[in-house]
C-alpha cells in the first residue's frame, strides 16, 4: 500500500441532534428523523497530501479515497475481489484479457454516469510519463503499459479500451493472478474525464471534488478537518447507513485520545492512541489489536555516502534491537521484523504464511559484534576514518519520534555513532525523501493487494516508490521473472530469492511487523477491517448507548 507510512481539532457540532448522534446517542441501523447517523472518526493524523487517485500514494489520502471513490471491484472481508462499479467480468482462457461490464446505475456524485472511458482516461493518465505518478508501475501489467510510461509506445497501444459506455476491455502483458484484487486499489480508480479535463485541480477542493463512492466530500478545511456525507448517487446507497463522517485532522495522539474518552470521537486508529498508552489500553480492553500484513522500516539514501556501501548499511541494521523496540517502545503487539515481507502475507505455493517459508534474515536482538565488524570493513572500503554526520528523518508523530530516539541510543551503544533526529510535517517529509534529500528515513508499507509482490516490486531500479535509489540487476531480473508467470511455485521461489538479496544488500532495514491498533465505542457497528489493512465504513452505523 501504499506509504503511511506507512502510520496513522476539535469537532464542531452544527446541530444538537447531530452532536448527540456523534456522541453515541444515534438511532438504530436505519437512522431516524430525530437523530442522524453521524460518525466522528480519528483516522487523519495529517492533512491528506493528495486526493487525486492518479497521484495519491499515502494511507491518509487513501482512507478518504476509499470512501469517496470506487474501482471496478471492492475488497471483501476475506480478501477477495467482489463487484464494485463492475457488476460482472469475463476473463479469457489464460487470463490475459478481461472484459468488465459496468453497472447501469453507477454514477458520479455530480450525477454523471460512470463510463468505461473514465477508467481508460484515468489509467492512461497514471501511465503518462508527464504525470510522473509514483504508482505508475501498478499499471505496467497492462499491454504496453510500461512501454508507454517509458515513451516507447503510443497511448492508443495501451491495453485498456472503452468498447462502449459500459464495457471496458483490459489486455495484460502476462497472466497476473492478483490483477483482479488490484482493481480495488485507489490507483486504479476512475476519474470523471469531463471534470478533470475542465479543471486539472478538481481534487484539491471539496467544491470541485467529484467521486463515485459511498460518500462524497462535502467540506475540506485544510489542516483542520474533512467532512464526508452519504452519496445519494451511489449505486449501493441502500447499504450505506451513515449520513456523515467527520474526519478531524489530529496531529497529536494525546489530544485524540482525550476526545475519544470524552465521547467526541467514536472510533479511531493509532491517530488517537498515544504510544505510551497502547499497552495499558490493550490490557484494559479499551483498544483492540490485530496482526496485519504491513512492515515498518527505515530506508537508506544509497546514493549518498556513507550509505552507498552495503556493509555500512548492514552494520546499522544489525545494531538495532527490534525485540526491545516492540516490547518497550511501540508496545502494541508488533513483531520484530526478521525480513521485509511481513507476517499475515501468504506464500501462495506453500499455502502458509510467508514468514514460515523462509529463514530469518535478521535476529530480534542486536548483533553488536557483527555490526561493529561490518562497519569497520565498510569504512575501510570507502577509505574513511570517520563517519559524516548521520541523521534520521521522520514525519511528525510521537510514536515515530520514540522509535527514532530508541534507535539513536542503540547506534550510540552498539556502533559508537552519534545520530541527529529530524522531524517534519508529512507532506514535506514525502517531498524530501522523494527528492533524495535525506540519509535515513522511516516508512511503513501496507499491501496494495494480497500478494508478496506488493512488497517486492517497489525496489526495482527506478521504481516510483523506490526512494532509496538502490539498483540491482539481479533483483530486477528476479522480479521480472516472477511477474512473467502465473505458476505460483515459480513466482514464490523468485520472490524468496529476491528478498534474500534485498536483505543482503540492505537498502532498507525492517524494524517491526505491524498490528492494527484501534479504539471503537460499543455503539459503533458494521465496521469492516479488511485484509489490506484498510478500514471500511460503507456499511457502518451507530446504535444508542
XYZ file of C-alpha atoms in Angstrom:
545
model
C 0.000 0.000 0.000
C 0.862 2.403 -0.083
C 3.027 4.939 2.405
C 1.810 5.829 5.831
C 3.621 5.051 6.438
C 3.383 3.665 6.118
C 1.152 5.112 10.166
C -1.735 6.833 11.220
C -9.286 19.856 16.015
C -11.745 19.933 17.767
C -15.106 18.958 16.259
C -17.927 21.413 15.623
C -21.448 20.273 16.481
C -23.686 22.007 13.967
C -26.995 20.719 15.265
C -27.728 19.442 18.725
C -29.162 16.179 17.444
C -26.067 15.686 15.299
C -23.939 16.198 18.408
C -25.989 13.605 20.273
C -25.589 11.088 17.466
C -21.867 11.719 17.267
C -21.530 11.033 20.973
C -23.283 7.727 20.574
C -26.873 8.785 21.065
C -27.724 7.938 17.469
C -30.608 5.824 16.282
C -30.630 2.231 15.227
C -29.141 0.933 11.972
C -31.700 2.640 9.834
C -31.454 6.053 11.460
C -34.400 8.269 12.410
C -35.575 11.760 11.681
C -34.710 12.702 15.292
C -31.036 11.703 15.136
C -28.886 11.454 12.068
C -26.163 8.857 11.707
C -23.016 10.955 12.185
C -19.679 9.248 12.868
C -16.692 11.120 14.282
C -13.598 9.197 13.228
C -9.958 9.680 14.184
C -8.206 8.488 11.041
C -6.424 11.605 9.802
C -3.086 12.226 11.562
C -2.227 14.848 8.958
C -3.580 16.833 6.048
C -4.180 14.425 3.125
C -1.369 15.274 0.677
C -3.271 14.313 -2.476
C -6.883 13.282 -3.180
C -6.349 12.634 -6.876
C -6.217 8.829 -7.232
C -3.875 9.184 -10.211
C -1.100 10.502 -7.988
C -2.008 9.697 -4.348
C 0.489 7.465 -2.534
C -0.218 7.619 1.201
C -2.655 5.970 3.604
C -4.239 9.203 4.872
C -5.269 10.177 1.345
C -6.113 6.543 0.656
C -8.593 6.430 3.550
C -10.564 9.334 2.083
C -10.357 7.989 -1.465
C -11.614 4.538 -0.480
C -14.766 6.143 0.913
C -15.390 8.734 -1.797
C -14.439 6.612 -4.804
C -14.773 3.067 -6.040
C -12.948 0.883 -8.537
C -14.111 -1.925 -10.768
C -14.071 -4.165 -7.694
C -14.106 -3.810 -3.925
C -12.232 -6.000 -1.448
C -14.263 -8.401 0.668
C -13.511 -9.215 4.291
C -11.770 -12.416 3.201
C -9.540 -10.517 0.763
C -11.344 -11.480 -2.440
C -12.434 -9.053 -5.176
C -16.193 -8.506 -5.251
C -18.271 -6.395 -7.662
C -17.837 -2.649 -7.414
C -18.519 -0.396 -10.394
C -18.294 -3.561 -12.499
C -21.089 -5.995 -11.700
C -19.503 -8.764 -13.770
C -16.393 -9.590 -15.770
C -15.245 -12.205 -18.220
C -11.591 -13.324 -18.462
C -10.318 -15.248 -21.463
C -8.845 -18.718 -21.048
C -5.346 -17.682 -19.926
C -6.448 -14.568 -18.015
C -4.629 -12.076 -20.249
C -7.809 -10.411 -21.441
C -10.673 -9.348 -19.179
C -13.915 -7.716 -20.249
C -15.590 -5.679 -17.490
C -19.272 -4.750 -17.596
C -20.123 -1.582 -15.668
C -23.364 -1.155 -13.750
C -26.071 0.834 -15.488
C -26.754 2.711 -12.241
C -23.124 3.634 -11.445
C -22.981 7.426 -11.168
C -20.613 10.180 -10.121
C -21.508 12.374 -7.174
C -22.465 15.154 -9.614
C -24.985 12.864 -11.303
C -22.912 11.969 -14.375
C -22.935 8.289 -15.347
C -19.682 6.441 -14.652
C -18.394 5.422 -18.076
C -15.793 2.941 -19.231
C -13.874 5.868 -20.728
C -13.445 7.260 -17.197
C -11.357 4.192 -16.362
C -9.446 4.322 -19.645
C -8.743 8.017 -19.150
C -7.602 7.574 -15.527
C -5.363 4.557 -16.144
C -3.650 6.157 -19.122
C -3.123 9.333 -17.154
C -1.376 7.322 -14.413
C 0.886 5.825 -17.077
C 1.502 9.120 -18.877
C 5.185 9.967 -18.242
C 4.224 13.631 -17.799
C 2.074 12.691 -14.786
C 5.156 11.208 -13.074
C 2.911 9.013 -10.912
C 4.813 7.053 -8.267
C 2.347 4.215 -8.697
C 2.583 4.020 -12.487
C 4.198 0.591 -12.126
C 0.912 -0.809 -10.807
C -0.373 -0.474 -14.363
C 2.664 -1.966 -16.083
C 0.630 -5.177 -16.124
C -1.363 -3.661 -18.994
C -0.260 -4.464 -22.520
C 2.324 -1.817 -23.467
C 1.763 -0.016 -20.156
C 5.443 0.098 -19.224
C 6.439 0.992 -22.769
C 4.047 3.919 -22.861
C 5.343 5.125 -19.498
C 8.890 4.956 -20.897
C 7.942 6.808 -24.072
C 8.367 3.712 -26.233
C 4.729 3.142 -27.193
C 1.741 5.261 -28.094
C -1.133 5.852 -25.678
C -3.530 4.103 -28.052
C -1.443 0.917 -27.776
C -2.025 0.545 -24.028
C -4.184 -2.453 -23.128
C -7.252 -0.664 -21.772
C -10.123 0.337 -24.040
C -13.662 1.599 -23.573
C -15.622 -0.513 -26.056
C -18.760 1.467 -25.211
C -20.052 3.428 -22.210
C -20.480 0.318 -20.064
C -17.853 -2.084 -21.419
C -14.155 -1.919 -20.557
C -11.708 -4.238 -22.250
C -8.404 -4.869 -20.477
C -5.439 -6.703 -22.017
C -2.476 -7.758 -19.859
C 1.132 -8.439 -20.800
C 1.151 -11.700 -18.832
C -1.293 -13.650 -16.698
C -1.371 -11.818 -13.354
C -3.029 -13.787 -10.532
C -3.624 -10.726 -8.354
C -4.759 -8.265 -11.024
C -8.439 -8.542 -10.077
C -7.550 -7.662 -6.472
C -5.501 -4.735 -7.726
C -8.592 -3.228 -9.400
C -9.897 -2.350 -5.919
C -6.775 -0.262 -5.173
C -7.141 3.514 -5.479
C -4.535 3.986 -8.219
C -6.937 2.079 -10.498
C -9.992 4.130 -9.549
C -11.752 6.000 -12.358
C -11.642 9.752 -12.799
C -14.537 11.736 -14.271
C -12.967 12.609 -17.600
C -15.070 15.690 -18.373
C -14.500 17.136 -14.884
C -10.736 16.530 -14.963
C -10.313 17.949 -18.459
C -12.173 21.097 -17.457
C -10.251 21.579 -14.178
C -6.886 19.900 -13.583
C -7.103 20.814 -9.872
C -10.551 19.245 -9.377
C -9.309 17.055 -6.477
C -7.823 19.899 -4.425
C -11.067 21.337 -3.058
C -14.356 19.934 -1.768
C -16.332 22.271 -4.040
C -14.844 20.714 -7.173
C -14.175 17.152 -5.965
C -16.238 14.537 -7.790
C -16.248 10.917 -6.655
C -18.250 7.763 -7.252
C -18.061 6.052 -3.860
C -20.483 5.566 -0.958
C -19.679 9.046 0.406
C -18.906 12.404 -1.123
C -16.555 15.137 0.055
C -18.737 17.921 1.453
C -16.111 20.007 3.231
C -12.326 20.186 3.363
C -10.943 22.773 5.763
C -7.261 22.332 5.112
C -5.204 21.350 8.153
C -8.396 21.224 10.228
C -10.975 18.665 9.092
C -12.777 16.865 6.278
C -16.477 16.078 6.167
C -17.906 13.211 4.151
C -21.636 12.788 3.577
C -23.679 9.984 2.093
C -23.623 9.991 -1.700
C -27.229 9.879 -2.901
C -25.985 8.890 -6.363
C -24.046 5.809 -5.199
C -25.375 2.633 -6.812
C -25.449 0.769 -3.474
C -26.715 3.661 -1.338
C -29.283 1.374 0.315
C -26.452 -0.321 2.223
C -24.935 2.975 3.381
C -26.349 3.808 6.820
C -24.150 6.702 7.911
C -25.299 10.171 6.896
C -21.968 11.794 7.659
C -18.376 11.055 8.655
C -16.407 13.811 10.370
C -12.644 13.480 9.977
C -10.797 15.949 12.178
C -7.083 16.233 11.470
C -5.458 15.118 14.705
C -1.712 15.678 14.785
C -1.360 14.840 18.492
C -2.489 11.369 19.591
C -2.907 12.550 23.203
C -5.498 15.070 22.030
C -7.250 12.386 20.008
C -7.268 10.029 22.973
C -8.888 12.620 25.228
C -11.502 13.358 22.573
C -12.296 9.654 22.360
C -12.517 9.304 26.142
C -14.862 12.307 26.356
C -17.110 10.909 23.622
C -16.194 13.437 20.942
C -14.747 10.655 18.799
C -16.500 7.364 18.116
C -13.660 5.376 16.552
C -10.030 5.770 15.594
C -6.738 4.071 14.826
C -3.234 4.937 16.080
C -4.133 8.566 15.355
C -5.908 8.625 18.740
C -3.766 6.105 20.634
C -0.578 7.525 22.188
C 2.333 5.088 22.124
C 2.795 5.175 25.889
C -0.858 4.189 26.445
C -1.094 1.352 23.913
C -0.101 -1.463 26.275
C -2.456 -0.421 29.070
C -5.303 0.305 26.648
C -4.964 -3.187 25.172
C -4.730 -4.772 28.617
C -7.873 -2.993 29.814
C -9.755 -3.896 26.639
C -10.056 -0.221 25.762
C -8.237 -0.866 22.495
C -8.029 -3.866 20.206
C -5.151 -5.205 18.151
C -4.993 -7.340 15.004
C -1.909 -8.591 13.190
C -1.797 -7.096 9.703
C 0.439 -7.683 6.652
C 2.463 -4.487 6.936
C 6.086 -3.551 7.621
C 7.650 -0.621 9.479
C 11.184 0.047 8.294
C 13.966 2.558 7.779
C 15.365 3.245 4.330
C 18.806 4.474 3.311
C 19.669 7.000 0.647
C 22.067 4.640 -1.164
C 23.331 7.374 -3.484
C 24.929 9.347 -0.679
C 27.990 8.389 1.358
C 28.368 6.506 3.625
C 25.223 4.521 2.825
C 26.302 3.756 -0.707
C 28.226 0.931 0.999
C 26.224 -2.262 1.690
C 28.395 -3.287 4.646
C 27.796 0.026 6.375
C 24.068 -0.254 5.730
C 24.006 -3.761 7.128
C 26.028 -2.702 10.176
C 23.379 -0.125 11.078
C 20.627 -2.715 10.535
C 22.268 -5.351 12.737
C 22.843 -2.841 15.550
C 19.093 -2.496 16.181
C 17.377 -4.416 18.988
C 13.970 -4.986 17.409
C 12.687 -7.024 20.330
C 13.315 -4.131 22.686
C 11.513 -1.711 20.359
C 8.292 -3.747 20.166
C 8.338 -4.617 23.872
C 9.396 -1.285 25.332
C 8.558 1.386 22.767
C 5.695 0.534 20.390
C 4.101 -1.961 22.840
C 1.164 -2.733 20.575
C 1.765 -6.419 19.928
C 4.024 -5.776 16.934
C 6.588 -8.421 15.995
C 10.324 -7.933 15.394
C 10.831 -7.848 11.620
C 13.046 -10.737 10.544
C 12.710 -9.829 6.870
C 10.777 -7.358 4.757
C 7.676 -9.301 3.649
C 5.561 -9.298 6.824
C 3.563 -11.754 8.820
C -0.010 -12.370 7.628
C 1.156 -12.275 3.990
C 0.690 -15.717 2.392
C 3.095 -17.839 0.403
C 0.628 -18.965 -2.275
C 2.676 -22.029 -3.247
C 3.077 -23.455 0.269
C -0.299 -22.166 1.463
C 1.399 -20.971 4.623
C 2.363 -17.556 5.971
C 5.366 -16.222 4.032
C 7.480 -15.841 7.176
C 7.129 -19.577 7.839
C 8.582 -20.495 4.448
C 11.875 -18.634 4.753
C 14.819 -18.313 7.126
C 15.110 -15.279 9.402
C 17.357 -12.703 7.740
C 17.511 -10.567 10.888
C 17.560 -11.503 14.549
C 15.140 -9.952 17.046
C 18.022 -8.697 19.207
C 21.031 -6.617 18.168
C 24.134 -8.343 16.782
C 26.562 -5.732 18.051
C 29.850 -7.541 17.388
C 28.961 -8.373 13.786
C 27.668 -4.823 13.291
C 30.959 -3.275 14.509
C 32.959 -5.599 12.267
C 30.898 -4.732 9.176
C 31.098 -1.011 9.941
C 34.896 -1.159 10.142
C 35.121 -3.132 6.896
C 32.754 -0.765 5.112
C 34.608 2.337 6.263
C 37.878 0.804 5.140
C 36.384 0.089 1.707
C 35.258 3.722 1.497
C 38.645 4.977 2.692
C 37.232 6.936 5.628
C 38.292 7.049 9.269
C 35.247 8.912 10.496
C 31.600 8.862 9.500
C 29.955 12.124 8.409
C 27.080 13.472 10.491
C 24.250 10.903 10.437
C 20.596 11.934 10.612
C 17.306 10.043 10.888
C 14.374 11.830 9.253
C 10.765 11.092 10.169
C 7.366 12.715 9.848
C 5.991 14.397 12.960
C 4.440 11.772 15.205
C 5.133 10.869 18.824
C 5.448 7.159 18.018
C 7.947 7.729 15.202
C 9.898 10.052 17.473
C 10.189 7.483 20.249
C 11.331 4.760 17.865
C 13.915 7.110 16.368
C 15.166 8.007 19.845
C 15.470 4.326 20.765
C 17.427 3.545 17.604
C 19.581 6.625 18.151
C 20.586 5.203 21.530
C 21.186 1.716 20.091
C 23.516 3.058 17.409
C 25.403 5.040 20.013
C 25.751 1.995 22.260
C 26.474 -0.643 19.604
C 28.355 1.386 16.966
C 29.518 4.438 18.924
C 27.842 6.640 16.306
C 26.140 9.933 17.151
C 22.877 10.447 15.293
C 20.793 13.569 14.761
C 16.975 13.443 14.544
C 14.979 15.479 12.016
C 11.196 15.598 12.146
C 8.961 17.351 9.625
C 5.353 17.651 8.503
C 4.083 14.688 6.464
C 3.860 16.314 3.048
C 7.265 17.965 3.473
C 8.710 14.618 4.542
C 7.328 12.891 1.448
C 8.799 15.606 -0.788
C 12.208 15.371 0.924
C 12.505 11.597 0.659
C 11.238 11.626 -2.915
C 13.896 14.133 -3.936
C 16.673 12.234 -2.109
C 17.168 14.978 0.468
C 17.733 12.621 3.403
C 20.166 9.995 4.753
C 17.914 7.628 6.680
C 14.130 7.871 6.656
C 11.233 5.953 8.158
C 8.417 4.385 6.219
C 5.548 1.991 6.667
C 4.323 -0.187 3.834
C 0.793 -1.549 3.643
C -0.261 -4.026 0.949
C -1.960 -2.754 -2.182
C -3.244 -6.303 -2.774
C -2.766 -9.643 -1.028
C 0.377 -10.992 -2.647
C 4.089 -10.711 -1.659
C 4.714 -8.852 -4.910
C 3.183 -5.719 -3.385
C 6.269 -5.589 -1.120
C 8.857 -6.824 -3.579
C 8.369 -4.846 -6.777
C 8.775 -1.450 -5.113
C 12.577 -1.919 -5.002
C 13.227 -2.444 -8.709
C 15.539 0.023 -10.408
C 13.758 3.323 -10.967
C 10.598 2.183 -9.172
C 8.227 5.037 -8.369
C 8.303 4.232 -4.648
C 11.976 3.250 -4.513
C 13.196 6.327 -2.654
C 16.412 4.505 -1.678
C 17.536 4.792 -5.327
C 19.047 1.316 -4.867
C 19.594 -0.632 -8.080
C 20.468 -4.292 -8.579
C 20.215 -6.023 -11.957
C 19.806 -9.480 -10.448
C 16.961 -8.247 -8.261
C 15.258 -6.636 -11.260
C 15.588 -9.903 -13.186
C 14.061 -11.961 -10.371
C 11.061 -9.650 -10.079
C 10.584 -9.669 -13.837
C 10.682 -13.466 -13.871
C 8.172 -13.631 -11.022
C 5.850 -11.372 -12.991
C 6.224 -13.384 -16.185
C 4.329 -16.455 -14.996
C 1.196 -17.436 -13.125
C 2.912 -20.579 -11.794
C 2.696 -19.910 -8.067
C 5.649 -22.176 -7.221
C 7.938 -20.320 -9.619
C 6.595 -16.922 -8.533
C 7.175 -17.601 -4.855
C 10.659 -19.060 -5.429
C 11.750 -15.985 -7.386
C 10.398 -13.614 -4.762
C 12.037 -15.533 -1.917
C 15.332 -15.284 -3.765
C 14.734 -11.570 -4.320
C 14.028 -10.956 -0.633
C 17.214 -12.776 0.331
C 19.156 -10.462 -1.993
C 17.352 -7.418 -0.611
C 18.307 -8.384 2.930
C 21.910 -8.994 1.911
C 22.227 -5.597 0.228
C 20.074 -3.909 2.915
C 18.917 -0.693 1.175
C 16.191 -0.847 3.815
C 16.241 -2.142 7.378
C 12.987 -3.679 8.607
C 12.099 -2.773 12.204
C 8.807 -4.484 13.007
C 5.690 -6.110 11.569
C 2.559 -4.121 12.256
C -0.522 -4.675 14.262
C -3.622 -2.609 13.665
C -4.451 -0.999 16.985
C -7.765 0.771 17.190
C -10.411 2.054 19.575
C -14.120 1.794 18.866
C -17.073 2.741 21.034
C -19.512 -0.093 21.707
C -22.315 1.657 19.848
C -20.364 1.696 16.564
C -21.355 -1.322 14.457
C -20.718 -2.704 10.977
C -17.124 -1.513 10.577
C -15.081 -3.691 8.220
C -11.334 -4.061 8.744
C -10.032 -5.569 5.555
C -7.001 -7.804 4.868
C -5.226 -4.982 3.008
C -5.267 -3.087 6.355
C -7.880 -0.556 5.187
C -10.963 0.281 7.255
C -14.343 0.398 5.520
C -17.250 2.420 6.942
C -19.550 1.942 3.939
C -21.923 -0.240 5.976
C -21.160 1.072 9.469
C -23.836 2.538 11.729
C -24.464 3.819 15.256
C -26.841 2.429 17.859
C -27.890 4.044 21.113
C -25.550 3.810 24.087
